[in-house]
Coordinates of C-alpha atoms and ligand atoms in Angstrom, one line a residue:
Chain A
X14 CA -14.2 121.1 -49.5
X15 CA -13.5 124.0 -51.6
X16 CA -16.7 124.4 -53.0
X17 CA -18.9 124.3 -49.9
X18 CA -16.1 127.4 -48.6
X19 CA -17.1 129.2 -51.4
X20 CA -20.8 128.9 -50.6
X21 CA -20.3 130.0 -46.9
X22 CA -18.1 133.1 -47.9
X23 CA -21.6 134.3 -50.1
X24 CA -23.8 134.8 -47.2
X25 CA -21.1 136.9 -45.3
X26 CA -21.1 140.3 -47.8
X27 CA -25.0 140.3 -47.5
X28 CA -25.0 140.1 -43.8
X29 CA -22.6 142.4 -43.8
X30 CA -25.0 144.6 -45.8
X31 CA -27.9 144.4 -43.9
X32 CA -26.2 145.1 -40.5
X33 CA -26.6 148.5 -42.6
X34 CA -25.7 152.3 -41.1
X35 CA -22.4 151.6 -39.6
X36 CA -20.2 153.2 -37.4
X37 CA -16.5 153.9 -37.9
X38 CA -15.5 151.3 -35.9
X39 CA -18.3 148.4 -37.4
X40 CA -16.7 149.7 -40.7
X41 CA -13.2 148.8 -39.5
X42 CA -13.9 145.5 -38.1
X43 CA -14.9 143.6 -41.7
X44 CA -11.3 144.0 -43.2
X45 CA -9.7 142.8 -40.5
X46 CA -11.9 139.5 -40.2
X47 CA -11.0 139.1 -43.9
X48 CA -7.2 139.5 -42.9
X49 CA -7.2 137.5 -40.6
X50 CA -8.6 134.6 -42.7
X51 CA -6.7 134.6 -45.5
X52 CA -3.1 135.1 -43.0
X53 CA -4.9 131.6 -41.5
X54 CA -5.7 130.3 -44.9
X55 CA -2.3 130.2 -46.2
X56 CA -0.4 129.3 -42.7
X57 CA -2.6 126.7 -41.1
X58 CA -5.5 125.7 -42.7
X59 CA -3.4 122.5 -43.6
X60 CA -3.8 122.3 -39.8
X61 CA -7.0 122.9 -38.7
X62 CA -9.1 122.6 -42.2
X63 CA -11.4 120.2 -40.2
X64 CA -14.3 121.9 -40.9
X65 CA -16.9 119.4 -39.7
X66 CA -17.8 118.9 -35.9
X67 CA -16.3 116.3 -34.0
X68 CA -19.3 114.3 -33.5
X69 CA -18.6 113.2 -29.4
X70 CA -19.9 110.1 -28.6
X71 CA -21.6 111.1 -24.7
X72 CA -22.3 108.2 -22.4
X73 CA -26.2 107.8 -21.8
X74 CA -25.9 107.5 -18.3
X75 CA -23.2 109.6 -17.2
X76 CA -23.1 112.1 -20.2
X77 CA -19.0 112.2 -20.3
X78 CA -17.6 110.9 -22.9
X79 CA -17.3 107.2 -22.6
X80 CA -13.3 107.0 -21.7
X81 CA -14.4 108.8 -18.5
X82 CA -17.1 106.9 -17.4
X83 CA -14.6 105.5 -15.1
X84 CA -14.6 108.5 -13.1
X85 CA -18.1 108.9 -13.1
X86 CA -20.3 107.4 -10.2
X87 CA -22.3 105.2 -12.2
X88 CA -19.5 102.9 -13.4
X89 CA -21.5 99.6 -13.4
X90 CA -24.6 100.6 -15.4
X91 CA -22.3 102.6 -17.6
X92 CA -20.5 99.7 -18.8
X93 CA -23.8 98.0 -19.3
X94 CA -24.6 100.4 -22.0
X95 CA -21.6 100.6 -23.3
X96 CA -21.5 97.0 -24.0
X97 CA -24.8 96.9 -25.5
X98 CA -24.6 99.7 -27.8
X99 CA -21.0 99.8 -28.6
X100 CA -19.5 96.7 -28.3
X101 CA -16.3 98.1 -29.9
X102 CA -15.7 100.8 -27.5
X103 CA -16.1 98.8 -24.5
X104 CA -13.7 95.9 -25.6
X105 CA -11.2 99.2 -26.6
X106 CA -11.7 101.3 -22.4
X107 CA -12.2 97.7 -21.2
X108 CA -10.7 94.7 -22.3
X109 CA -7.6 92.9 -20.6
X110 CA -5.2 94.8 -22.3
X111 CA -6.7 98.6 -21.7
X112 CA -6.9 97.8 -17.9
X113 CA -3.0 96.8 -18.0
X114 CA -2.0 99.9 -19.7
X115 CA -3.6 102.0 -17.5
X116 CA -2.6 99.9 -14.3
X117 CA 0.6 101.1 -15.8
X118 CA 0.2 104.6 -15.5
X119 CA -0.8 104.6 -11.9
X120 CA 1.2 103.2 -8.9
X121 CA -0.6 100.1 -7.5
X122 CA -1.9 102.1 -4.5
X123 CA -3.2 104.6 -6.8
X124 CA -4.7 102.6 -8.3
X125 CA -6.3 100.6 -5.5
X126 CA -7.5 104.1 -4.8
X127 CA -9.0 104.8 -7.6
X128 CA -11.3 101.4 -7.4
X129 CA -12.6 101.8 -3.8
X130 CA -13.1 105.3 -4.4
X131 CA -15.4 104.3 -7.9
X132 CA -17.3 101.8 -5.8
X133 CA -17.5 104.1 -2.6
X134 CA -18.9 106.9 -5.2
X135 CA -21.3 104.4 -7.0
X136 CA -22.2 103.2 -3.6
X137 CA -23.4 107.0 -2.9
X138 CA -25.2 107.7 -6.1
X139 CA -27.2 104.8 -5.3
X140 CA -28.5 105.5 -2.6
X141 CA -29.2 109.0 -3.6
X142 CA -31.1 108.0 -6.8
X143 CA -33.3 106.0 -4.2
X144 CA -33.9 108.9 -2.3
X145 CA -34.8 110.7 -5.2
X146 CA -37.4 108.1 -6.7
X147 CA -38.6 107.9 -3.1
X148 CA -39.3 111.7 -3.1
X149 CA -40.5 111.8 -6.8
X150 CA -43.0 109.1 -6.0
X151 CA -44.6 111.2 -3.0
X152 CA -44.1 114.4 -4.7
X153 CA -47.2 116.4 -4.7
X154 CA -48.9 119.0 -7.1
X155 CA -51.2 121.0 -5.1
X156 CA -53.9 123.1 -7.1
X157 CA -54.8 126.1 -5.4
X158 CA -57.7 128.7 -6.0
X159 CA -57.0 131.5 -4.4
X160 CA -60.0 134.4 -4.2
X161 CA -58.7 137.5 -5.4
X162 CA -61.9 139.6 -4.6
X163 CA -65.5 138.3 -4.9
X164 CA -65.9 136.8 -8.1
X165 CA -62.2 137.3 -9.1
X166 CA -60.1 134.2 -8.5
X167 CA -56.2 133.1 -9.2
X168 CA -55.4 129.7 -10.1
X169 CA -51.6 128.7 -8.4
X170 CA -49.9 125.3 -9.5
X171 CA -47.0 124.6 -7.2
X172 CA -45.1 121.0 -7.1
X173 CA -44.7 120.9 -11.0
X174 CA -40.7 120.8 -11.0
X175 CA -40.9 117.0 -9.2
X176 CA -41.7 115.8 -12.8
X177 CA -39.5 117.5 -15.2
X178 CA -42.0 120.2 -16.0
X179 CA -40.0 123.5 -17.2
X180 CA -42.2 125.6 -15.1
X181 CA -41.9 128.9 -17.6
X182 CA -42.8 126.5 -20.6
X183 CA -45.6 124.9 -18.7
X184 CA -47.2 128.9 -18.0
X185 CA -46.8 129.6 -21.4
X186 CA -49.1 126.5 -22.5
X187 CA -51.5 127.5 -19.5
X188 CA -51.6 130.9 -20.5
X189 CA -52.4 130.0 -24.4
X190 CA -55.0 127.6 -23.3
X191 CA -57.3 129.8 -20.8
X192 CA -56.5 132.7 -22.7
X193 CA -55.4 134.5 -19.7
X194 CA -52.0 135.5 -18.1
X195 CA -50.1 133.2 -16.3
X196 CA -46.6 133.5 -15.1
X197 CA -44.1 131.8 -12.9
X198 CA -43.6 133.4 -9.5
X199 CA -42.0 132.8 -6.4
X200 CA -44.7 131.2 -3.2
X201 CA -44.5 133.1 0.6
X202 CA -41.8 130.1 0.9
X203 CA -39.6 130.9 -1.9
X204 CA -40.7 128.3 -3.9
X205 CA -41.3 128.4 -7.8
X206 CA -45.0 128.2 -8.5
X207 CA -47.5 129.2 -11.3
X208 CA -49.8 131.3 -11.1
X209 CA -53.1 131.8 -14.1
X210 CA -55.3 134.6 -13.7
X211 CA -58.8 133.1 -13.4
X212 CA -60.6 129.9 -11.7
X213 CA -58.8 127.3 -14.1
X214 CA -58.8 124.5 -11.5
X215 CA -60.4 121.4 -12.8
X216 CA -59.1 122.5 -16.5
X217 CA -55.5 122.5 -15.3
X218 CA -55.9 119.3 -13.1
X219 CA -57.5 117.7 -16.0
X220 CA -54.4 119.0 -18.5
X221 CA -51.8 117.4 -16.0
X222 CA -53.3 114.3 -15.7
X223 CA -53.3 114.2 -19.3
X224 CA -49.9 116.1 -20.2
X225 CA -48.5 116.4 -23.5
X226 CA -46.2 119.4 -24.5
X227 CA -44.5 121.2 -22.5
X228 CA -46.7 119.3 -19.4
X229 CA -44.8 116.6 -20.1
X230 CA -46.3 112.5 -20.4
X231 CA -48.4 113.4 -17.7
X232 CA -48.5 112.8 -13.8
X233 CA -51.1 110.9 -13.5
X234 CA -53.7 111.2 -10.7
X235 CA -57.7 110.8 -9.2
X236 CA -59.7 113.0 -10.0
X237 CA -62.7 113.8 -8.1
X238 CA -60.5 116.1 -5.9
X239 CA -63.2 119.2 -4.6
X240 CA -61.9 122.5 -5.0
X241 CA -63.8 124.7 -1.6
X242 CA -60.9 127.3 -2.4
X243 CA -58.0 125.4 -0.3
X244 CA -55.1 123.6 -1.3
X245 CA -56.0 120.1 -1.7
X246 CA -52.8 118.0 -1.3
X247 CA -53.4 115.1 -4.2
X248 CA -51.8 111.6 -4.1
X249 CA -49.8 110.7 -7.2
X250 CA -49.9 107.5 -8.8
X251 CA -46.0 106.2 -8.6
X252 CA -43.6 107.5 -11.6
X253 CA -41.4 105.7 -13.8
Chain B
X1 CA -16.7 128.3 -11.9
X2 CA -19.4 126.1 -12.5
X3 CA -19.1 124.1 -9.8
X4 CA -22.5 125.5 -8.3
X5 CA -25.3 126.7 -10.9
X6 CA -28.3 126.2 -11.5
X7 CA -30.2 127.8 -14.5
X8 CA -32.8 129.1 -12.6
X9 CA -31.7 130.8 -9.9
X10 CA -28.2 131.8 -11.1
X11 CA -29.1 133.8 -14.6
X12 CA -30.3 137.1 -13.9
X13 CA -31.0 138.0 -17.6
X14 CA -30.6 137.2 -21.5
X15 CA -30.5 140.0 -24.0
X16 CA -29.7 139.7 -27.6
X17 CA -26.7 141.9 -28.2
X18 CA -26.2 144.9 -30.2
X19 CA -24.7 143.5 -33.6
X20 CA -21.9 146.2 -32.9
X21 CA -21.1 144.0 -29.9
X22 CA -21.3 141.1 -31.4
X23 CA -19.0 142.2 -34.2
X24 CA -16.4 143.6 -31.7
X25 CA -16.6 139.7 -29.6
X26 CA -16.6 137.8 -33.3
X27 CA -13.3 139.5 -33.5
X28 CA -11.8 139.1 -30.1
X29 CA -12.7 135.3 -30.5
X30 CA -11.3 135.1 -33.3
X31 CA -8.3 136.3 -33.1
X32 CA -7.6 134.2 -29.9
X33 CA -9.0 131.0 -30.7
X34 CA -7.2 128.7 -33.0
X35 CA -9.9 128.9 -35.7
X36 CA -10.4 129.9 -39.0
X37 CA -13.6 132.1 -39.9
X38 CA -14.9 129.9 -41.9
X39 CA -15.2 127.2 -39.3
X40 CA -16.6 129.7 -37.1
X41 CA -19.2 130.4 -39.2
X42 CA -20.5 126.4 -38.3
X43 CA -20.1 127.4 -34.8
X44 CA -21.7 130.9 -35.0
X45 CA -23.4 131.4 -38.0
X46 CA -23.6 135.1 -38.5
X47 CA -27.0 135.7 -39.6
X48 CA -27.6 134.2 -36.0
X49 CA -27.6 136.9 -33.0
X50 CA -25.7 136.0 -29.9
X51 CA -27.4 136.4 -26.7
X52 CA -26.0 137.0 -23.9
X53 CA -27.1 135.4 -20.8
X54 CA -25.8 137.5 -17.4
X55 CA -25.1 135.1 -14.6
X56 CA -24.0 135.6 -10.8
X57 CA -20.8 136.5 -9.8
X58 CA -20.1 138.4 -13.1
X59 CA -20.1 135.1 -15.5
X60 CA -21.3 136.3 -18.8
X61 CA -22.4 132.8 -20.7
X62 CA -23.2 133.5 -24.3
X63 CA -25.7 131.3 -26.4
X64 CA -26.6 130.8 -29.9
X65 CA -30.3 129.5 -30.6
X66 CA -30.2 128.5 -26.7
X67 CA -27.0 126.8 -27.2
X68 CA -24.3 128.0 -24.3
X69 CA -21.1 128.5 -26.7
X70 CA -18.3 130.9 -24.9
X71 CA -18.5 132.4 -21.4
X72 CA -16.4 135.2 -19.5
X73 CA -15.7 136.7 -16.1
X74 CA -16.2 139.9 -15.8
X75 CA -14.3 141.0 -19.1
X76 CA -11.7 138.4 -19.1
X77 CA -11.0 136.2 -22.1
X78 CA -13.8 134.4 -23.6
X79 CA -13.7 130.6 -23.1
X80 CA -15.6 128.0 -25.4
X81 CA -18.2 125.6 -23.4
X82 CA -16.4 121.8 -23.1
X83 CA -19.1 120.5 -25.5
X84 CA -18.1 122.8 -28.2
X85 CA -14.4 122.5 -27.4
X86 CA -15.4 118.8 -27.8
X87 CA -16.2 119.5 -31.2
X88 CA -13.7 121.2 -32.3
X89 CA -10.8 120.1 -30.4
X90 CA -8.6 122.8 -31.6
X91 CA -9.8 126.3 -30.6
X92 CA -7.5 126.0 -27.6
X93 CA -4.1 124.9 -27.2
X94 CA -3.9 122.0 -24.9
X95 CA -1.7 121.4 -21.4
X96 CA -2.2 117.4 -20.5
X97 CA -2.6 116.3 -16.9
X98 CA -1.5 112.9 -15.4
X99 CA -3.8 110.4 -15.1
X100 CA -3.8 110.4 -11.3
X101 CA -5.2 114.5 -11.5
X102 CA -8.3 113.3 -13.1
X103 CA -10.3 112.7 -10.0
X104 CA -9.0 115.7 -8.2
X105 CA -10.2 117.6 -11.7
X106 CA -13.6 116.2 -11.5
X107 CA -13.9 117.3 -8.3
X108 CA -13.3 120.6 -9.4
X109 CA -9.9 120.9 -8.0
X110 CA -7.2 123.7 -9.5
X111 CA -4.3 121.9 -11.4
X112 CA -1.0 122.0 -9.2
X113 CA 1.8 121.9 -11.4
X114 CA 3.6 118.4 -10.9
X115 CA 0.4 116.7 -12.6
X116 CA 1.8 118.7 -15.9
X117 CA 5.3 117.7 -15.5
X118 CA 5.2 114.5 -14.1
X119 CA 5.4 111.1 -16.6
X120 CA 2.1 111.2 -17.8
X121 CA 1.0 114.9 -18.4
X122 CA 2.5 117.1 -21.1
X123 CA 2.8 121.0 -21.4
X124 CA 3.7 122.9 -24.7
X125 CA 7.5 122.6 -26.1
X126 CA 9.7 125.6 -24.9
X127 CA 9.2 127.0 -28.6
X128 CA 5.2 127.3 -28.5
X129 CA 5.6 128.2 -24.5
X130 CA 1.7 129.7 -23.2
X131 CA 2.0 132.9 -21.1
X132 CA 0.0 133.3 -17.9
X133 CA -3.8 133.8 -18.3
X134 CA -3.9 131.6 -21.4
X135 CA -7.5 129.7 -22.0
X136 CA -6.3 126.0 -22.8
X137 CA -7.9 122.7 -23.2
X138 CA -7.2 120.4 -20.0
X139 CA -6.4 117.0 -22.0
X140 CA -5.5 113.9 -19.5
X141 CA -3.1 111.0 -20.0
X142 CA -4.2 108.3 -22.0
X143 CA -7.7 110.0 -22.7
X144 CA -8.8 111.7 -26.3
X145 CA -11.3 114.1 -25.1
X146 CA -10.8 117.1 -23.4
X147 CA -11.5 116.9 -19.0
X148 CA -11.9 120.1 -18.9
X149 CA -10.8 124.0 -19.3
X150 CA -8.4 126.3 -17.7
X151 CA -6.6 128.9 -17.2
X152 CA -2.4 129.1 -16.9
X153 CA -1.9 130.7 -13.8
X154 CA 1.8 130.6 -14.3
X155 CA 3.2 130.4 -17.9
X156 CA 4.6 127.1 -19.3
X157 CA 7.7 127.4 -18.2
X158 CA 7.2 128.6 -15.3
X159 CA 5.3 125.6 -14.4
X160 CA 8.2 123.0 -15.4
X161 CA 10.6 125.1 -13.5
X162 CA 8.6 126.3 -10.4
X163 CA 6.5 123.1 -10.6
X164 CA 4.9 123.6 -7.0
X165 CA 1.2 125.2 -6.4
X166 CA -1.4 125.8 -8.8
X167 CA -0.7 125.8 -12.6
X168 CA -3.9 126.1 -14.0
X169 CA -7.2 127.6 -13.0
X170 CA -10.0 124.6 -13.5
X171 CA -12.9 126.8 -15.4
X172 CA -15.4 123.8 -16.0
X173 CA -15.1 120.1 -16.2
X174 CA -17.2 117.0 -17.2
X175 CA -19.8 116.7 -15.2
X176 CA -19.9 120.5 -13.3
X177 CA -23.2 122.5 -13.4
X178 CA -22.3 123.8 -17.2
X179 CA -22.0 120.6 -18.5
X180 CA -25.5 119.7 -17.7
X181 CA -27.3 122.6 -18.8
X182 CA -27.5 122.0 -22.7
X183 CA -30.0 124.7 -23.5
X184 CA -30.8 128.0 -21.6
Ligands
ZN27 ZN1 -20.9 106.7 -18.4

């Protein structure tokens, strides 16, 4: 413990140095950090000398931590997991004894509650992930070549966000690949949509179908879809 | 805070700070959390810039490497994100809510002061009393992990001896809009 302090105090003074032409003030402030370390050296570090993260176990469903996954609306499959991959913690937030001592916190009707309200909420999410695979599986990408004048055309990509594509990333790979500019811009109806400078059509269809990167595993798709500069709507194959 | 926001429509801007700035908030953090420079350094290495990443409303949320690690509204005190209070427990004192607050909290309710004073929640001993507008760590009865963060909007012991209406501000929770957004 010592030693590895005594490594991360040697990158400080040469920091310090680089931040260069200082101000007053900057000149003030590196005294008093030091002060202030060795007044919580001596006082506390017995204390707080932890110097390593907690490392928080986070359920894989729910993403609290799993003590909470009771609270969550996912309660079923997140005991599921928990059993699977940590048999330990599950027997500790829910074996016989861990139910009785929390029963005890909680009057009975609280706690009556708290169940119908867990499987009203699960009830909920249910039906909402359903809704949301629904709508995932009849999402669209629609390809559009826009004439800009003549012989000058636009290439806009709208629908990307139904599969988990970070729109800005996906513009940057675009705009790499074509060589051109390509950005992320709000449609006539407020929604998020690329737009590359240039006829890029069956390149970008092809890329999507394909994915990889930032584009994600890929949506899938036909091809043979003929660009005669409108938005062709295209059928997706159905997503995990 | 967080209750509503979503990354892409709710940040208006990210700019690496001056590294006068980011000297002056090094200090301020420092000197109000419960942490020691040299553990700061794991959180906020200082050859690493801090960016600041302007949100609605005023909310300032400040990232390292993409990483959200303090916020601030309008130029109130700085708070730590609940994943990094996760990892270091300590930066914030800690007021403990009953276990039957828990679902209000998640919810994203304020804290009304009988959940602190009732069997199962806990607030500081007279001695290490918190004033009003303290940042603390919303711990819950029974459970090892933080629920979320506050702010006291009624000191200590005011809240044992008004104990009626709000006692803390709820900042962020599990499961609100910060929590999910892991990289900006
Ligand atoms: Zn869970």
């Amino acid at each position: 413990m010592p030693r590895r302090r005594a490594q991360r105090r040697s990158p400080s003074p040469d920091s310090e140095e680089k931040a260069g032409d200082k101000s007053e003030a900057d000149v003030k402030s590196v005294p008093q950090t030091e002060e202030s370390s060795a007044a919580l050296e001596t006082s506390e570090s017995v204390e707080i000398g932890g110097k390593e993260p907690l490392a928080v176990l986070y359920c894989a469903v729910c993403s609290f931590p799993p003590e909470y996954c009771e609270f969550g609306s996912h309660l079923t499959k997140c005991k599921a997991w928990l059993q699977e991959s940590h048999p330990d913690l599950f027997e500790k937030y829910y074996s016989e004894t861990a139910l009785i001592a929390k029963a005890g916190a909680l009057s009975l009707e609280a706690a009556k509650k708290l169940e119908e309200d867990s499987i009203k909420k699960e009830a909920k999410a249910e039906a909402k992930a359903e809704s949301a695979a629904k709508k995932r599986a009849s999402a669209k990408v629609t390809i559009k070549r826009i004439e800009r004048n003549k012989r000058k055309h636009i290439t806009a990509i709208h629908g990307l966000e139904a599969f988990d594509i970070d729109l800005k990333k996906a513009a940057k790979v675009f705009a790499q690949k074509f060589a051109t500019g390509a950005s992320v811009t709000k449609n006539a109806a407020g929604q998020d949509e690329i737009v590359v400078q240039g006829d890029v059509s069956d390149e970008v269809e092809e890329m999507l179908e394909k994915g990889g990167g930032a584009l994600g595993p890929g949506i899938g798709g036909d091809s043979g879809v003929d660009y005669n500069d409108t938005a062709l709507p295209r059928e997706q194959f159905k997503t995990p | 805070m967080f209750k509503k926001f979503s990354p892409s429509s709710d940040i208006s801007g990210q700019s690496i700070l001056k590294s006068s700035v980011q000297r002056t908030i090094r200090t301020n953090i420092l000197s109000h959390f419960k942490v020691d420079p040299d553990t700061f350094e794991h959180i906020w290495p200082k050859k690493e810039s801090l960016v600041l990443v302007k949100c609605r409303e005023h909310i300032s949320l400040y990232t390292v490497n993409g990483t959200p690690l303090f916020f601030q509204h309008f130029d109130g005190p700085y708070f730590p994100t609940l994943k990094l209070l996760h990892k270091y427990p300590f930066l914030l004192p800690r007021v403990t809510v009953d276990r039957g607050a828990i679902r209000f909290l998640l919810g994203g309710a304020h804290m009304m002061c009988p959940g602190f004073t009732s069997a199962g929640g806990e607030l500081p001993p007279p001695e290490e009393a918190l004033p009003a507008g303290t940042p603390v760590a919303i711990m819950s009865e029974g459970k090892e992990h933080a629920v979320g963060i506050g702010i006291t909007k009624l000191s200590t012991e005011e809240i044992k001896s008004v104990n009626k209406g709000v006692g803390v501000e709820t900042v962020c929770y599990l499961g609100d809009d910060l929590w999910n957004v892991d990289t900006v």
